[in-house]
XYZ file of C-alpha atoms in Angstrom:
470
model
C 115.087 111.979 63.291
C 115.702 113.801 66.526
C 113.252 113.311 69.531
C 111.139 116.266 70.150
C 109.599 116.847 73.552
C 107.016 119.657 73.923
C 108.351 121.229 77.028
C 106.125 123.744 78.910
C 108.146 124.597 82.044
C 106.770 126.387 85.048
C 108.822 125.333 88.117
C 112.034 126.553 86.417
C 110.428 130.029 86.326
C 110.224 130.311 90.170
C 112.758 132.574 91.793
C 113.962 132.297 95.409
C 116.196 129.339 95.591
C 113.834 126.480 94.976
C 116.412 124.722 92.780
C 119.861 124.812 91.272
C 120.372 124.775 87.551
C 122.112 121.449 86.827
C 122.744 119.635 83.531
C 122.889 115.848 83.772
C 126.358 114.243 83.572
C 126.685 112.749 80.044
C 126.693 108.890 79.954
C 129.736 107.613 78.214
C 128.076 104.780 76.237
C 124.212 104.867 76.670
C 122.063 102.010 75.537
C 118.207 102.095 75.702
C 116.908 99.222 77.707
C 113.212 100.092 77.549
C 111.021 102.998 76.343
C 107.377 103.302 77.351
C 105.915 104.081 73.962
C 102.275 104.535 75.176
C 103.321 106.935 77.901
C 105.601 108.857 75.578
C 102.718 109.314 73.114
C 100.446 110.579 76.048
C 103.124 113.077 76.763
C 103.289 114.279 73.181
C 106.802 113.107 72.619
C 107.890 112.481 69.076
C 110.531 109.657 69.491
C 113.496 109.727 67.364
C 116.622 107.654 67.057
C 118.371 109.538 69.977
C 116.291 108.233 72.841
C 119.243 106.604 74.539
C 121.221 109.836 74.456
C 118.370 111.923 75.784
C 117.326 109.617 78.570
C 120.882 109.052 79.721
C 121.876 112.694 79.939
C 124.223 112.451 76.984
C 122.067 114.936 75.073
C 119.843 117.650 76.543
C 116.802 118.110 74.276
C 115.672 121.488 73.060
C 113.308 123.258 75.436
C 114.603 121.471 78.543
C 115.672 123.486 81.578
C 117.567 120.892 83.696
C 117.572 121.567 87.389
C 117.853 119.878 90.749
C 115.245 120.656 93.312
C 115.821 121.635 96.965
C 114.002 120.101 99.864
C 114.498 118.877 103.389
C 112.870 115.997 105.234
C 112.295 113.821 108.221
C 114.147 110.525 107.643
C 112.934 107.772 109.971
C 111.631 110.596 112.245
C 114.867 112.590 112.271
C 114.906 115.934 110.590
C 117.588 116.586 107.925
C 117.621 120.304 107.166
C 118.818 119.955 103.578
C 118.360 117.088 101.185
C 117.352 117.830 97.591
C 117.864 116.005 94.370
C 121.192 114.402 94.969
C 121.012 112.108 92.001
C 118.208 113.465 89.884
C 117.732 116.226 87.356
C 114.376 117.541 86.345
C 114.557 118.062 82.541
C 111.295 119.957 82.470
C 107.566 119.673 82.251
C 105.027 118.732 79.465
C 101.217 118.950 79.246
C 99.847 115.513 78.580
C 97.124 114.566 76.109
C 94.732 114.654 79.182
C 95.648 118.275 79.911
C 97.723 117.338 82.950
C 101.172 118.936 83.637
C 103.792 116.233 84.056
C 107.417 116.393 85.165
C 110.148 114.444 83.301
C 113.082 113.619 85.452
C 116.294 111.706 85.015
C 117.119 109.679 88.154
C 120.689 108.542 88.490
C 122.101 111.248 86.214
C 125.109 112.326 88.299
C 126.115 114.720 90.933
C 124.312 117.856 91.950
C 124.783 120.527 94.637
C 122.652 118.330 96.918
C 124.616 115.057 96.477
C 126.359 115.386 99.902
C 129.370 113.435 98.865
C 127.574 110.902 96.808
C 128.249 110.184 93.086
C 124.665 110.962 92.084
C 124.486 107.768 90.089
C 122.126 104.667 90.053
C 122.874 101.166 89.253
C 120.797 98.738 87.114
C 118.951 96.962 89.920
C 117.023 99.904 91.400
C 116.370 101.274 88.038
C 114.679 98.173 86.754
C 112.873 97.747 90.062
C 111.399 101.256 89.856
C 110.466 100.767 86.218
C 108.612 97.504 86.717
C 107.003 98.290 90.088
C 105.856 101.856 89.231
C 104.278 100.644 85.978
C 102.649 97.722 87.830
C 101.178 100.146 90.389
C 99.776 102.222 87.542
C 98.182 99.164 86.032
C 96.644 98.354 89.397
C 94.980 101.750 89.401
C 97.091 103.263 92.228
C 98.347 106.834 91.860
C 101.967 106.658 91.127
C 104.915 108.189 89.267
C 105.491 106.490 85.933
C 108.536 105.094 84.152
C 109.150 106.475 80.692
C 112.586 104.961 79.980
C 115.395 102.776 81.392
C 118.863 103.304 80.007
C 122.270 101.824 80.695
C 125.027 104.286 80.885
C 127.961 102.112 79.876
C 129.937 102.790 83.089
C 130.354 101.083 86.502
C 128.830 102.380 89.728
C 130.348 101.209 92.946
C 127.971 99.802 95.541
C 129.765 97.065 97.552
C 131.568 96.320 94.291
C 131.190 97.420 90.715
C 127.662 97.476 89.272
C 126.341 98.417 85.850
C 125.222 102.063 85.770
C 121.738 102.981 84.675
C 119.166 105.771 84.676
C 115.406 105.704 84.959
C 113.307 108.474 83.469
C 110.536 109.280 85.845
C 107.246 111.053 85.046
C 105.334 112.651 87.887
C 102.480 115.116 88.469
C 105.249 117.065 90.161
C 108.198 116.391 92.486
C 106.899 118.766 95.208
C 107.175 116.931 98.497
C 106.320 117.702 102.205
C 110.068 118.243 102.585
C 109.974 120.988 99.929
C 107.693 122.954 102.260
C 109.781 122.045 105.326
C 113.028 123.453 104.116
C 111.680 126.988 103.698
C 109.589 126.883 106.860
C 112.706 125.758 108.803
C 114.795 128.548 107.331
C 112.170 131.140 108.093
C 111.945 132.031 104.362
C 108.282 132.978 104.411
C 108.218 134.623 101.085
C 109.508 131.433 99.425
C 107.049 129.420 101.384
C 104.158 131.558 100.311
C 105.398 131.321 96.613
C 105.595 127.572 96.896
C 102.127 127.260 98.463
C 100.579 129.377 95.713
C 102.353 127.474 92.987
C 101.338 124.145 94.483
C 97.671 125.161 94.781
C 97.624 126.472 91.227
C 99.233 123.340 89.888
C 97.563 120.617 91.852
C 94.572 121.924 93.926
C 93.137 125.076 92.184
C 89.981 124.838 94.302
C 91.921 124.913 97.604
C 91.455 128.027 99.719
C 94.851 129.078 100.923
C 97.302 127.072 103.045
C 94.479 125.405 105.064
C 92.804 124.260 101.877
C 96.077 122.989 100.539
C 96.698 121.011 103.666
C 93.226 119.495 103.510
C 93.702 118.587 99.882
C 97.054 116.939 100.519
C 95.542 114.969 103.456
C 92.688 113.791 101.287
C 95.100 112.574 98.639
C 97.121 110.613 101.155
C 93.997 109.186 102.814
C 92.939 107.856 99.458
C 96.315 106.578 98.424
C 97.487 104.541 101.462
C 94.375 102.254 101.617
C 95.033 101.438 97.958
C 98.588 100.394 98.873
C 97.351 98.125 101.638
C 94.698 96.627 99.415
C 97.329 95.083 97.211
C 99.772 94.255 100.048
C 102.228 96.993 99.110
C 104.843 98.268 101.567
C 106.539 101.412 100.534
C 109.433 100.849 102.967
C 110.690 104.500 103.412
C 107.851 106.848 103.999
C 110.074 109.866 104.894
C 108.624 113.298 104.448
C 110.918 113.896 101.508
C 109.294 110.761 99.861
C 105.742 112.002 100.485
C 104.538 113.804 97.377
C 102.030 116.617 97.768
C 100.038 115.550 94.709
C 99.309 112.158 96.295
C 101.188 109.879 94.000
C 103.461 106.980 95.131
C 107.017 108.158 94.681
C 110.560 106.831 95.307
C 110.491 103.097 94.953
C 113.454 102.171 96.974
C 113.205 99.363 99.491
C 109.582 98.634 98.513
C 107.966 95.274 98.114
C 104.587 93.405 97.898
C 103.874 90.979 100.672
C 103.683 87.237 99.985
C 102.562 85.556 103.242
C 100.466 88.093 105.028
C 101.956 89.677 108.135
C 100.571 92.866 109.519
C 103.973 93.940 110.826
C 105.887 92.999 107.770
C 108.952 95.208 106.984
C 111.258 94.945 103.948
C 113.540 97.809 104.175
C 116.972 96.694 105.421
C 117.396 99.880 107.502
C 113.946 99.918 109.090
C 115.065 98.069 112.177
C 112.164 99.206 114.487
C 109.293 98.666 111.968
C 108.445 102.369 111.602
C 107.302 101.774 108.018
C 105.735 98.434 108.384
C 102.620 97.513 106.477
C 100.143 98.157 109.366
C 101.903 101.432 110.363
C 101.475 103.107 106.896
C 98.235 104.979 107.766
C 99.730 106.373 111.047
C 102.816 107.421 109.173
C 100.725 109.218 106.533
C 99.166 111.186 109.444
C 102.551 111.963 110.910
C 103.774 113.158 107.574
C 100.782 115.439 107.059
C 101.366 116.791 110.612
C 104.762 117.890 109.411
C 103.217 119.593 106.421
C 100.789 121.303 108.777
C 103.681 122.549 110.899
C 105.452 123.910 107.802
C 102.338 125.677 106.726
C 101.756 127.427 110.046
C 103.958 130.560 109.246
C 101.442 131.390 106.407
C 98.443 131.466 108.732
C 97.261 134.851 110.025
C 96.755 133.425 113.512
C 99.125 130.463 113.985
C 97.741 129.611 117.517
C 94.236 129.258 116.097
C 95.546 127.425 113.097
C 97.134 124.820 115.440
C 93.777 123.970 116.813
C 92.129 123.732 113.420
C 94.947 121.688 111.983
C 94.823 119.313 114.872
C 91.165 118.667 114.352
C 91.868 118.022 110.633
C 94.561 115.586 111.477
C 92.330 113.594 113.806
C 89.747 113.470 111.124
C 92.270 112.120 108.735
C 92.432 108.923 110.848
C 88.768 108.351 110.300
C 89.181 108.994 106.533
C 92.076 106.449 106.374
C 89.945 103.919 108.282
C 86.979 104.505 105.909
C 89.408 104.011 102.965
C 90.823 100.844 104.367
C 87.297 99.440 104.932
C 86.229 100.358 101.356
C 89.372 98.861 99.825
C 89.168 95.514 101.661
C 85.367 95.266 101.467
C 85.651 95.489 97.685
C 88.153 92.597 97.814
C 85.293 90.549 99.447
C 82.717 91.732 96.932
C 81.061 94.331 99.231
C 80.333 97.519 97.328
C 78.870 99.586 100.152
C 80.481 98.416 103.460
C 79.059 99.002 106.889
C 81.033 99.293 110.146
C 80.282 95.678 110.952
C 82.192 94.557 107.880
C 85.420 95.552 109.501
C 85.227 92.479 111.783
C 84.664 90.172 108.735
C 87.855 91.628 107.162
C 90.006 91.587 110.202
C 88.942 87.994 111.058
C 90.010 86.793 107.627
C 93.348 88.698 107.889
C 93.909 87.143 111.271
C 93.366 83.630 109.795
C 95.697 84.470 107.018
C 98.387 85.745 109.297
C 98.239 82.825 111.676
C 98.569 80.404 108.836
C 100.999 82.393 106.695
C 98.522 82.502 103.782
C 99.665 84.272 100.679
C 98.005 87.684 100.513
C 97.449 87.922 96.682
C 96.601 84.342 96.031
C 94.177 84.158 98.966
C 92.051 86.969 97.689
C 92.406 85.772 94.136
C 91.086 82.373 95.338
C 88.126 84.085 97.036
C 87.376 85.733 93.712
C 86.764 82.289 92.379
C 84.703 81.428 95.475
C 86.823 79.536 97.998
C 90.245 80.014 99.572
C 90.315 76.929 101.710
C 93.539 75.597 99.949
C 95.364 78.634 101.162
C 94.486 78.066 104.742
C 96.016 75.880 107.490
C 93.019 76.064 109.870
C 90.350 74.928 107.535
C 87.766 74.593 110.248
C 88.039 78.203 111.324
C 88.106 79.243 107.702
C 84.945 77.305 107.012
C 83.187 79.154 109.741
C 84.366 82.442 108.342
C 83.470 81.392 104.743
C 79.900 80.810 105.865
C 79.704 84.361 107.434
C 81.094 85.818 104.300
C 78.640 84.029 101.989
C 75.771 85.181 104.162
C 77.095 88.739 103.989
C 77.303 88.899 100.190
C 74.089 87.063 99.519
C 72.443 90.265 98.366
C 75.535 91.646 96.525
C 74.610 91.094 92.907
C 77.886 92.387 91.621
C 80.145 90.768 94.158
C 82.182 88.594 91.815
C 82.672 91.373 89.247
C 83.825 93.778 91.984
C 86.216 91.239 93.336
C 87.622 90.519 89.888
C 88.529 94.210 89.508
C 89.895 94.447 93.182
C 91.983 91.315 93.526
C 94.909 91.166 91.052
C 95.985 87.681 89.898
C 99.583 88.888 89.546
C 101.840 91.322 91.318
C 105.533 92.139 90.999
C 106.681 89.486 93.556
C 109.998 90.393 95.218
C 111.768 87.192 94.377
C 110.903 87.559 90.723
C 112.175 91.138 90.824
C 115.447 90.041 92.307
C 115.770 87.257 89.729
C 115.079 89.779 86.992
C 117.850 92.102 88.358
C 120.322 89.196 88.542
C 119.578 88.194 84.976
C 119.782 91.762 83.676
C 123.202 92.308 85.395
C 124.294 89.245 83.475
C 123.047 90.743 80.303
C 119.699 88.929 79.977
C 116.564 91.179 79.930
C 114.044 88.532 78.967
C 112.504 88.325 82.479
C 112.363 92.188 82.747
C 110.450 92.280 79.508
C 108.229 89.489 80.487
C 107.364 91.027 83.828
C 106.730 94.406 82.315
C 104.351 92.930 79.800
C 102.548 90.600 82.276
C 102.055 93.232 84.882
C 100.250 95.603 82.417
C 97.093 93.451 82.818
C 97.182 92.471 86.496
C 93.553 91.392 86.750
C 93.591 89.067 83.766
C 94.030 85.339 84.258
C 96.123 83.511 81.614
C 98.004 80.284 81.528
C 101.422 81.646 80.740
C 101.899 83.546 84.005
C 101.468 80.602 86.399
C 105.109 80.839 87.429
C 104.941 84.575 87.977
C 101.957 84.066 90.319
C 103.732 81.485 92.510
C 104.935 82.601 95.949
C 108.639 82.119 96.652
C 109.941 78.875 97.854
C 111.908 78.801 101.101
C 115.099 79.318 99.187
C 113.699 82.095 97.064
C 112.356 84.336 99.869
C 113.947 87.839 99.808
C 113.981 88.912 103.478
C 115.097 92.541 102.987
C 115.337 95.162 100.269
C 117.730 98.060 99.871
C 117.466 101.613 98.823
C 119.939 101.327 96.070
C 121.704 104.764 96.579
């Protein structure tokens, strides 16, 4: 039986240079590593015996209109006038069982017109990282792209030596980014910019009123997303404008990681030498990215000067929205359903104790869910004082424990386990990959067989930096 995918493509119908038609490069010897059966069913995919061929680019399914999208972007604050899908091909779109339009994209499928000298391929490590981490984020309730499949290609990719080639099939609300708007604004292609804005509004924010409404909706989505990242100790690692999706999903899991010991200035990306995308900087970077979107939308405004003033007010208000989201996220982790401004001090005092003592982020909040985190602390006297304050605060919160149980995961995709998974997979052993994928589907459920996956890294296991994988 051949796999059938009910494509219903819309982006491919746009004219004006938004993409280049591009078929994926056929993999020479594809093997299916994983297929997300539940997600496939949600997308209406009738899975056949040719999944490896389809999700490796060896066979293009009927109804697909493969293309590589064009975009630009600020990378670590420096504008690059043309980027685009240099190693990804959008097969097409489907309408999910929930009525949502979803992109299906092959990532690592070979060269495109936007590859800029690269080979357009991916190796097994980043593919498995994205599969596991994106699905973990979904299980945590955080807006994210999803992983539909992981496939080995049967060829070597050269990244400081030969690595096994692989492709991840990514599902997204869309792949429209801040950088998609930037490229047309920078080129002065106002007609294309207008078309893109209208298409994005129709697809993602049908209630938005013109470019200003689109900007506000995108800002609201980011102001909701970033506090959710922070609430689980997630560091994206490379929040460039080309990695900032308009629909408000987490996208592009490159040098990302979850914190072990809490440190507000924690950076994982090997190329983020100045801490631009550190844990604590993520809200400010979200505002910076939205400022770039605002700039790109200015040519569509009838009075750009007046729009600058309105957009500036909106951007300043976004800081308050992010702060409110942070307060709500962390208050829930302490069992507080309706936080007040004074609760910020309770939260920050706990985080300061954790940072000073190097307490594990996830395990500390998990211990608090059970009532006491003194075993996670080095300064137990100071913690005891804080604990008394906390108990007094939640005295009237009848649902505190239940709220904490759904806000504090017992398991996250710890960086050292991800690296161990990759090492094993390169050697041909996918048992840890399968185990992590299964365990992370229920991150708020305590069970005995995940004790080792919950454990922070030993000194020898610490992974100090992560890499993009391109």
